[in-house]
Amino acid sequence: EGVAPTPGAKGNETFGDFLANSINDVNTLQHKANESIQKLVTGENKNLHETMLHVEQAEIAFKTMNQIRQKVLDAYREVMKMQV
């Protein structure tokens, strides 16, 4: 039985590609949040709600990425404990 592809996954995307793309997405959200904060502080944008949405999106994405990182490290440690 094959593994079902995840929604939105590209045909030949490896796990490493998935992680790299996810990190890039998180980084983009972080930059967008920082840019939004700068625009709010300088008065260029007066929409506090939009700024808070960008900050929350970036925070959730970062926390999710950290959880994924921890799970990958835990799995790696388990594999390394196995005797061959």
Tab-separated table of C-alpha atoms in Angstrom:
chain	number	residue	atom	x	y	z
A	1	GLU	CA	0.000	0.000	0.000
A	2	GLY	CA	1.294	3.441	-0.901
A	3	VAL	CA	1.245	6.451	1.321
A	4	ALA	CA	-1.467	8.914	0.401
A	5	PRO	CA	-0.085	12.279	-0.675
A	6	THR	CA	-0.738	15.180	1.633
A	7	PRO	CA	-3.126	17.852	0.380
A	8	GLY	CA	-1.277	20.385	-1.718
A	9	ALA	CA	1.844	18.214	-1.979
A	10	LYS	CA	3.757	18.261	-5.220
A	11	GLY	CA	4.303	14.970	-7.037
A	12	ASN	CA	8.008	14.374	-6.396
A	13	GLU	CA	8.535	16.524	-3.319
A	14	THR	CA	10.801	14.866	-0.746
A	15	PHE	CA	10.508	15.299	3.000
A	16	GLY	CA	13.582	17.543	2.878
A	17	ASP	CA	11.923	19.685	0.216
A	18	PHE	CA	8.796	19.883	2.340
A	19	LEU	CA	10.799	21.047	5.364
A	20	ALA	CA	12.748	23.602	3.328
A	21	ASN	CA	9.541	24.986	1.822
A	22	SER	CA	7.912	25.132	5.252
A	23	ILE	CA	10.863	27.014	6.716
A	24	ASN	CA	10.731	29.471	3.824
A	25	ASP	CA	6.999	29.965	4.394
A	26	VAL	CA	7.547	30.644	8.107
A	27	ASN	CA	10.336	33.071	7.266
A	28	THR	CA	8.081	34.895	4.800
A	29	LEU	CA	5.361	35.222	7.435
A	30	GLN	CA	7.910	36.560	9.947
A	31	HIS	CA	9.094	39.194	7.458
A	32	LYS	CA	5.515	40.139	6.620
A	33	ALA	CA	4.727	40.584	10.334
A	34	ASN	CA	7.841	42.699	10.901
A	35	GLU	CA	7.033	44.850	7.884
A	36	SER	CA	3.469	45.286	9.096
A	37	ILE	CA	4.694	46.351	12.557
A	38	GLN	CA	7.102	48.882	11.029
A	39	LYS	CA	4.331	50.359	8.891
A	40	LEU	CA	2.081	50.648	11.944
A	41	VAL	CA	4.773	52.328	14.041
A	42	THR	CA	5.684	54.824	11.314
A	43	GLY	CA	2.030	55.666	10.688
A	44	GLU	CA	2.120	54.396	7.109
A	45	ASN	CA	-0.605	51.899	8.027
A	46	LYS	CA	-3.176	52.565	10.719
A	47	ASN	CA	-4.853	49.155	10.612
A	48	LEU	CA	-3.994	47.562	13.970
A	49	HIS	CA	-6.244	44.567	13.280
A	50	GLU	CA	-4.355	43.644	10.104
A	51	THR	CA	-1.014	44.019	11.888
A	52	MET	CA	-2.125	41.773	14.726
A	53	LEU	CA	-3.322	39.152	12.226
A	54	HIS	CA	0.095	39.116	10.556
A	55	VAL	CA	1.847	38.798	13.913
A	56	GLU	CA	-0.446	35.959	15.035
A	57	GLN	CA	-0.020	34.090	11.738
A	58	ALA	CA	3.747	34.331	12.070
A	59	GLU	CA	3.639	33.198	15.700
A	60	ILE	CA	1.432	30.187	14.978
A	61	ALA	CA	3.584	29.158	12.015
A	62	PHE	CA	6.751	29.473	14.103
A	63	LYS	CA	5.322	27.440	16.976
A	64	THR	CA	4.128	24.756	14.573
A	65	MET	CA	7.563	24.586	12.941
A	66	ASN	CA	9.185	24.207	16.356
A	67	GLN	CA	6.835	21.338	17.208
A	68	ILE	CA	7.634	19.620	13.924
A	69	ARG	CA	11.347	20.118	14.578
A	70	GLN	CA	11.019	18.535	18.018
A	71	LYS	CA	9.101	15.532	16.630
A	72	VAL	CA	11.745	14.995	13.937
A	73	LEU	CA	14.516	15.150	16.549
A	74	ASP	CA	12.650	12.716	18.809
A	75	ALA	CA	12.179	10.301	15.906
A	76	TYR	CA	15.875	10.604	14.997
A	77	ARG	CA	16.908	9.836	18.583
A	78	GLU	CA	14.635	6.778	18.630
A	79	VAL	CA	16.131	5.468	15.404
A	80	MET	CA	19.649	5.998	16.738
A	81	LYS	CA	18.800	3.952	19.862
A	82	MET	CA	17.796	0.932	17.754
A	83	GLN	CA	20.244	-1.898	17.570
A	84	VAL	CA	21.135	-3.144	14.131
